[in-house]
Short mmCIF file of C-alpha atoms in Angstrom, two decimals:
data_model
loop_
_atom_site.label_atom_id
_atom_site.label_comp_id
_atom_site.label_asym_id
_atom_site.label_seq_id
_atom_site.Cartn_x
_atom_site.Cartn_y
_atom_site.Cartn_z
CA MET F 1037 62.38 12.73 5.27
CA THR F 1038 61.24 9.64 7.17
CA ILE F 1039 58.48 8.97 4.66
CA VAL F 1040 60.82 9.44 1.68
CA ALA F 1041 63.40 7.16 3.28
CA SER F 1042 60.70 4.52 3.78
CA TRP F 1043 59.96 4.57 0.05
CA ILE F 1044 63.58 3.53 -0.56
CA ALA F 1045 63.91 1.16 2.37
CA SER F 1046 60.63 -0.70 1.87
CA PRO F 1047 61.48 -2.41 -1.46
CA ILE F 1048 64.93 -3.29 -0.10
CA LEU F 1049 63.52 -4.82 3.09
CA SER F 1050 60.81 -6.61 1.14
CA GLY F 1051 63.42 -7.97 -1.25
CA ILE F 1052 65.59 -9.22 1.63
CA ILE F 1053 62.68 -11.06 3.28
CA SER F 1054 61.54 -12.58 -0.02
CA THR F 1055 65.08 -13.60 -0.96
CA ALA F 1056 65.67 -15.28 2.40
CA THR F 1057 62.36 -17.13 2.09
CA PHE F 1058 63.02 -18.28 -1.46
CA PHE F 1059 66.60 -19.30 -0.66
CA PHE F 1060 65.24 -21.60 2.04
CA ILE F 1061 62.70 -23.03 -0.42
CA LEU F 1062 65.42 -23.56 -3.03
CA LYS F 1063 67.73 -25.45 -0.69
CA CYS F 1064 65.09 -27.43 1.17
CA VAL F 1065 62.55 -28.11 -1.58
CA VAL F 1066 63.14 -27.08 -5.20
CA GLN F 1067 66.77 -28.15 -5.62
CA THR F 1068 66.54 -31.41 -3.67
CA ASP F 1069 66.33 -34.91 -5.11
CA GLU F 1070 62.63 -35.21 -4.27
CA PRO F 1071 61.16 -31.70 -4.20
CA ALA F 1072 57.54 -32.84 -4.05
CA TRP F 1073 57.97 -34.93 -0.91
CA ASN F 1074 60.20 -32.36 0.76
CA GLY F 1075 57.65 -29.72 -0.11
CA LEU F 1076 54.95 -31.75 1.62
CA LEU F 1077 57.17 -32.00 4.69
CA PHE F 1078 57.78 -28.25 4.93
CA LEU F 1079 54.31 -27.14 3.83
CA PRO F 1080 52.89 -26.80 7.39
CA LEU F 1081 55.88 -24.62 8.32
CA PHE F 1082 55.18 -22.26 5.42
CA TYR F 1083 51.52 -22.01 6.43
CA PHE F 1084 52.52 -21.37 10.04
CA LEU F 1085 54.83 -18.51 9.03
CA THR F 1086 52.21 -17.03 6.72
CA LEU F 1087 49.44 -17.14 9.30
CA PHE F 1088 51.59 -15.86 12.16
CA THR F 1089 53.02 -12.99 10.10
CA ASN F 1090 49.52 -11.76 9.31
CA ILE F 1091 47.66 -12.54 12.54
CA PHE F 1092 50.20 -11.08 14.98
CA PRO F 1093 50.14 -7.47 13.66
CA VAL F 1094 46.34 -7.51 13.54
CA LEU F 1095 46.02 -8.62 17.17
CA LEU F 1096 48.76 -6.22 18.21
CA THR F 1097 47.17 -3.21 16.51
CA GLY F 1098 43.45 -3.75 16.94
CA SER F 1099 40.86 -1.49 15.33
CA SER F 1100 38.67 1.09 17.00
CA ILE F 1101 36.53 1.28 13.86
CA ILE F 1102 35.17 -2.25 14.30
CA ARG F 1103 35.60 -2.16 18.11
CA PHE F 1104 38.36 -4.76 18.03
CA ARG F 1105 40.51 -3.98 21.02
CA GLN F 1106 44.30 -3.99 20.95
CA PHE F 1107 45.96 -6.99 22.60
CA PRO F 1108 49.04 -6.71 24.84
CA VAL F 1109 52.21 -7.80 23.08
CA TRP F 1110 52.56 -11.05 25.02
CA LEU F 1111 48.93 -12.02 24.53
CA ALA F 1112 48.97 -11.11 20.83
CA PHE F 1113 52.11 -13.22 20.36
CA ILE F 1114 50.71 -16.26 22.18
CA ALA F 1115 47.36 -16.01 20.40
CA ALA F 1116 49.02 -15.64 16.99
CA VAL F 1117 51.30 -18.62 17.65
CA CYS F 1118 48.37 -20.77 18.76
CA LEU F 1119 46.22 -19.83 15.77
CA ALA F 1120 49.12 -20.36 13.36
CA ILE F 1121 49.90 -23.76 14.92
CA GLY F 1122 46.22 -24.67 14.56
CA GLY F 1123 46.36 -23.75 10.88
CA ALA F 1124 49.59 -25.70 10.38
CA LEU F 1125 48.11 -28.79 12.08
CA PHE F 1126 45.03 -28.56 9.87
CA VAL F 1127 47.29 -28.45 6.81
CA TRP F 1128 49.35 -31.42 8.07
CA PHE F 1129 46.41 -33.69 8.88
CA PHE F 1130 43.91 -32.73 6.18
CA PHE F 1131 45.63 -30.89 3.32
CA VAL F 1132 48.96 -32.72 3.06
CA PRO F 1133 47.37 -36.21 2.70
CA ARG F 1134 45.17 -34.97 -0.14
CA LEU F 1135 48.14 -33.43 -1.93
CA LYS F 1136 50.21 -36.58 -1.36
CA PHE F 1137 47.43 -38.70 -2.84
CA ALA F 1138 47.16 -36.37 -5.85
CA ILE F 1139 50.92 -36.54 -6.46
CA GLN F 1140 50.94 -40.33 -6.21
CA ASN F 1141 48.13 -40.50 -8.75
CA LYS F 1142 50.13 -38.31 -11.12
CA VAL F 1143 53.12 -40.63 -10.73
CA ILE F 1144 50.97 -43.66 -11.56
CA THR F 1145 49.43 -41.84 -14.51
CA GLY F 1146 52.90 -40.96 -15.74
CA ARG F 1147 53.95 -44.59 -15.65
CA GLU F 1148 50.88 -45.66 -17.60
CA ASN F 1149 51.34 -42.94 -20.20
CA ARG F 1150 54.95 -43.95 -20.72
CA ARG F 1151 53.81 -47.41 -21.82
CA ARG F 1152 51.73 -45.88 -24.64
CA PRO F 1153 54.09 -45.30 -27.59
CA ASN F 1154 51.48 -43.67 -29.83
CA ASN F 1155 51.17 -40.41 -27.92
CA PRO F 1156 54.42 -38.41 -27.98
CA VAL F 1157 52.95 -35.63 -25.85
CA GLN F 1158 52.01 -38.01 -23.08
CA ASN F 1159 55.33 -39.83 -23.43
CA THR F 1160 57.12 -36.56 -22.82
CA ALA F 1161 55.05 -35.93 -19.71
CA ALA F 1162 55.61 -39.49 -18.56
CA ASP F 1163 59.36 -39.09 -18.77
CA LEU F 1164 59.05 -36.39 -16.14
CA THR F 1165 56.92 -38.43 -13.73
CA THR F 1166 57.85 -42.09 -14.10
CA SER F 1167 58.47 -42.77 -10.42
CA THR F 1168 58.79 -41.03 -7.11
CA SER F 1169 62.50 -40.73 -7.69
CA ASP F 1170 61.80 -38.85 -10.90
CA ILE F 1171 60.08 -35.99 -9.09
CA ASN F 1172 63.29 -33.99 -9.19
CA ALA F 1173 64.11 -30.34 -9.34
CA THR F 1174 64.45 -28.93 -12.83
CA THR F 1175 68.15 -28.50 -12.28
CA SER F 1176 70.76 -29.59 -9.84
CA PRO F 1177 71.67 -27.26 -6.96
CA GLY F 1178 74.39 -25.79 -9.09
CA GLY F 1179 72.13 -25.18 -12.07
CA SER F 1180 70.94 -21.84 -13.29
CA SER F 1181 67.23 -22.53 -13.81
CA THR F 1182 64.79 -23.01 -10.97
CA ASP F 1183 61.52 -23.74 -12.76
CA ASP F 1184 59.13 -25.61 -10.50
CA GLU F 1185 58.08 -29.18 -11.13
CA PRO F 1186 54.31 -29.54 -11.70
CA GLU F 1187 53.99 -31.22 -8.31
CA VAL F 1188 55.82 -28.36 -6.59
CA ASN F 1189 53.54 -25.89 -8.34
CA GLU F 1190 50.58 -27.82 -6.98
CA LEU F 1191 51.98 -27.55 -3.46
CA PHE F 1192 52.70 -23.83 -3.53
CA SER F 1193 49.77 -22.56 -5.61
CA PRO F 1194 47.23 -22.58 -2.73
CA LEU F 1195 49.86 -21.05 -0.47
CA GLN F 1196 50.50 -18.30 -2.99
CA VAL F 1197 46.77 -17.61 -3.17
CA LEU F 1198 46.65 -17.33 0.63
CA THR F 1199 49.56 -14.90 0.73
CA ALA F 1200 47.95 -12.90 -2.08
CA ILE F 1201 44.78 -12.61 0.01
CA PHE F 1202 46.80 -11.38 2.97
CA GLY F 1203 48.65 -9.08 0.58
CA ALA F 1204 45.34 -7.53 -0.45
CA PHE F 1205 44.51 -7.09 3.24
CA ALA F 1206 47.85 -5.35 3.82
CA HIS F 1207 47.22 -3.23 0.74
CA GLY F 1208 43.96 -2.03 2.25
CA GLY F 1209 45.67 -1.32 5.55
CA ASN F 1210 48.29 0.93 3.97
CA ASP F 1211 47.59 2.14 0.43
CA ALA F 1212 43.85 2.64 0.90
CA SER F 1213 44.58 4.57 4.09
CA ASN F 1214 47.05 6.74 2.19
CA ALA F 1215 44.39 7.51 -0.40
CA ILE F 1216 41.60 8.55 1.97
CA SER F 1217 43.66 10.33 4.62
CA PRO F 1218 43.30 13.78 2.94
CA LEU F 1219 39.57 13.16 2.64
CA VAL F 1220 39.36 12.31 6.34
CA THR F 1221 41.14 15.58 7.14
CA LEU F 1222 38.64 17.54 5.04
CA TRP F 1223 35.76 15.78 6.77
CA VAL F 1224 37.15 16.65 10.22
CA ILE F 1225 37.58 20.31 9.24
CA TYR F 1226 34.04 20.36 7.85
CA ARG F 1227 32.58 18.89 11.04
CA THR F 1228 34.60 20.89 13.57
CA GLY F 1229 35.67 24.01 11.70
CA SER F 1230 39.23 23.54 12.98
CA VAL F 1231 42.37 21.87 11.69
CA ASN F 1232 43.50 21.05 15.22
CA GLU F 1233 40.62 18.81 16.25
CA ARG F 1234 40.99 15.03 16.26
CA LEU F 1235 37.93 12.89 15.55
CA GLN F 1236 37.42 9.21 14.93
CA SER F 1237 37.58 8.54 11.18
CA PRO F 1238 34.09 7.57 10.01
CA LEU F 1239 33.46 4.09 8.70
CA PHE F 1240 31.76 5.28 5.51
CA LEU F 1241 34.99 6.94 4.34
CA PHE F 1242 36.86 3.65 4.77
CA VAL F 1243 34.14 1.91 2.75
CA PHE F 1244 34.42 4.63 0.12
CA GLY F 1245 38.18 4.07 -0.10
CA GLY F 1246 37.74 0.30 -0.33
CA VAL F 1247 35.19 0.62 -3.12
CA GLY F 1248 37.50 3.02 -4.95
CA ILE F 1249 40.40 0.56 -4.69
CA CYS F 1250 38.20 -2.26 -6.04
CA VAL F 1251 36.88 -0.21 -8.96
CA GLY F 1252 40.38 0.98 -9.85
CA PHE F 1253 41.65 -2.58 -9.82
CA TRP F 1254 38.74 -3.70 -11.99
CA VAL F 1255 39.34 -0.97 -14.58
CA TYR F 1256 43.13 -0.63 -14.68
CA GLY F 1257 44.47 -3.54 -12.67
CA GLN F 1258 45.19 -5.87 -15.57
CA LYS F 1259 47.82 -3.55 -17.04
CA VAL F 1260 49.76 -3.37 -13.79
CA ILE F 1261 49.40 -7.12 -13.25
CA THR F 1262 50.90 -7.77 -16.67
CA THR F 1263 53.78 -5.35 -16.12
CA VAL F 1264 54.72 -6.42 -12.61
CA GLY F 1265 53.66 -10.06 -12.72
CA GLU F 1266 54.89 -11.11 -16.15
CA LYS F 1267 57.36 -8.68 -17.68
CA LEU F 1268 59.85 -8.11 -14.85
CA THR F 1269 60.89 -11.75 -14.40
CA LYS F 1270 59.47 -15.25 -14.59
CA ILE F 1271 57.31 -16.05 -11.59
CA THR F 1272 56.50 -19.58 -10.44
CA ALA F 1273 54.36 -20.74 -7.54
CA SER F 1274 57.29 -21.14 -5.15
CA ASN F 1275 59.00 -17.83 -5.83
CA GLY F 1276 55.58 -16.18 -6.14
CA PHE F 1277 54.83 -17.25 -2.58
CA SER F 1278 58.18 -15.82 -1.47
CA ILE F 1279 57.43 -12.52 -3.21
CA GLU F 1280 53.98 -12.18 -1.67
CA PHE F 1281 55.23 -13.20 1.77
CA GLY F 1282 58.08 -10.68 1.83
CA ALA F 1283 55.96 -7.83 0.50
CA THR F 1284 53.06 -8.52 2.87
CA ALA F 1285 55.34 -8.76 5.91
CA THR F 1286 56.98 -5.43 5.01
CA ILE F 1287 53.66 -3.66 4.42
CA LEU F 1288 52.17 -4.90 7.69
CA MET F 1289 55.25 -3.76 9.61
CA ALA F 1290 55.04 -0.33 7.99
CA SER F 1291 51.31 -0.10 8.75
CA LYS F 1292 51.99 -0.91 12.40
CA ILE F 1293 54.63 1.82 12.58
CA GLY F 1294 52.43 4.24 10.65
CA LEU F 1295 54.64 4.70 7.58
CA PRO F 1296 52.77 5.30 4.28
CA ILE F 1297 54.75 3.03 1.96
CA SER F 1298 53.69 1.66 -1.43
CA THR F 1299 52.60 -1.92 -2.04
CA THR F 1300 53.96 -1.67 -5.57
CA HIS F 1301 57.40 -0.64 -4.31
CA CYS F 1302 57.52 -3.70 -2.05
CA LYS F 1303 56.30 -6.10 -4.73
CA VAL F 1304 58.77 -4.81 -7.31
CA GLY F 1305 61.65 -5.03 -4.84
CA SER F 1306 60.74 -8.62 -4.01
CA ILE F 1307 60.26 -9.62 -7.65
CA VAL F 1308 63.63 -8.23 -8.71
CA CYS F 1309 65.55 -9.83 -5.83
CA VAL F 1310 63.86 -13.22 -6.18
CA GLY F 1311 64.19 -13.16 -9.97
CA TYR F 1312 67.91 -12.49 -9.65
CA LEU F 1313 68.30 -15.32 -7.14
CA SER F 1314 66.26 -17.69 -9.32
CA ASN F 1315 68.01 -17.39 -12.66
CA GLY F 1316 70.72 -14.77 -12.42
CA PHE F 1317 71.23 -11.26 -13.74
CA GLY F 1318 69.72 -11.94 -17.15
CA ALA F 1319 66.41 -13.13 -15.68
CA VAL F 1320 65.41 -9.60 -14.64
CA ASN F 1321 64.12 -7.04 -17.12
CA TRP F 1322 66.38 -4.22 -15.98
CA ALA F 1323 65.18 -1.84 -18.68
CA LEU F 1324 61.62 -2.18 -17.43
CA LEU F 1325 62.81 -1.73 -13.84
CA LYS F 1326 64.50 1.51 -14.89
CA GLU F 1327 61.25 2.75 -16.44
CA ILE F 1328 59.30 1.83 -13.31
CA SER F 1329 61.80 3.60 -11.05
CA ILE F 1330 61.69 6.73 -13.19
CA GLY F 1331 57.91 6.55 -13.08
CA TRP F 1332 57.96 6.51 -9.28
CA ILE F 1333 60.01 9.72 -9.22
CA VAL F 1334 58.18 11.52 -12.02
CA THR F 1335 54.70 10.80 -10.67
CA VAL F 1336 55.59 12.25 -7.27
CA LEU F 1337 56.91 15.43 -8.89
CA ILE F 1338 53.91 15.77 -11.21
CA THR F 1339 51.48 15.23 -8.34
CA ALA F 1340 53.24 17.83 -6.21
CA LEU F 1341 53.23 20.40 -9.01
CA LEU F 1342 49.56 19.79 -9.87
CA SER F 1343 48.54 20.04 -6.22
CA ALA F 1344 50.48 23.28 -5.81
CA ALA F 1345 48.92 24.72 -8.98
CA ILE F 1346 45.38 23.80 -7.90
CA MET F 1347 45.94 25.25 -4.44
CA THR F 1348 47.27 28.48 -5.95
CA VAL F 1349 44.17 28.83 -8.12
CA LEU F 1350 41.87 28.13 -5.17
CA LYS F 1351 43.64 30.73 -3.03
CA VAL F 1352 43.17 33.35 -5.74
CA VAL F 1353 39.53 32.48 -6.33
CA LEU F 1354 38.31 31.80 -2.80
CA ILE F 1355 40.50 33.93 -0.55
#
């Protein structure tokens, strides 16, 4: 029952974390008078949170496979804070100035383009970037749309890529483990002849699972990306970062506890919650969400029935 409950709780928890993150971004960056400059100010904080959230569980858990020992809680916390602060300082002193320079150049380019009456496309772009005071949120705080300004997209795009990388890491730590755990059990029985023995899981099985995940993504990944990333709701760089951050944090927590949750469940929960916060009830494709939810239930039932049928046949043939 604990595992089943985690399937329900994980998308809810992921959605709560993502919603809280995006609400902070909305109020402190996107819906302010100067979202680009405020985004630059808060960017090191977002990197700090991202790095700490991913480094701390790794140091706390360790890995016997690669002989990476587990840290005590206090040492893992201090080390994660120090590493995250180092990353945030790097962003503040090296990354933020480059982004600020790029934004200023876009402002100047916008002013120049506005003076050219023969290019309506450039004039339209110039109207959006005529001065630093024109780098505004798409709507006022009371508005219904929260589309990112181009400059805000530029700020959050690298951050979203970083959280996606950590999300892939979390995916390997949970979903790939779920996939190969029965195979590990079979290997242990084969080596020991007993179901009660406990052996260290071999590295080659982890590599096998990782390769399988990569090949599956290469062959079928685009369909899921389109469904989850485009059809459920509109995703921008800022809310995309919030989605990835909430889902990754939830998956890493579950991996630390040892609960086999689904990355897809967490991502869908975050996307729905953030999409609702961004643009209201109508921004979420509820019909598609219904189909996805039904699919989660049906696939579990089909898998259970197929496994039972195969086991029945094997018992008749082999026993």
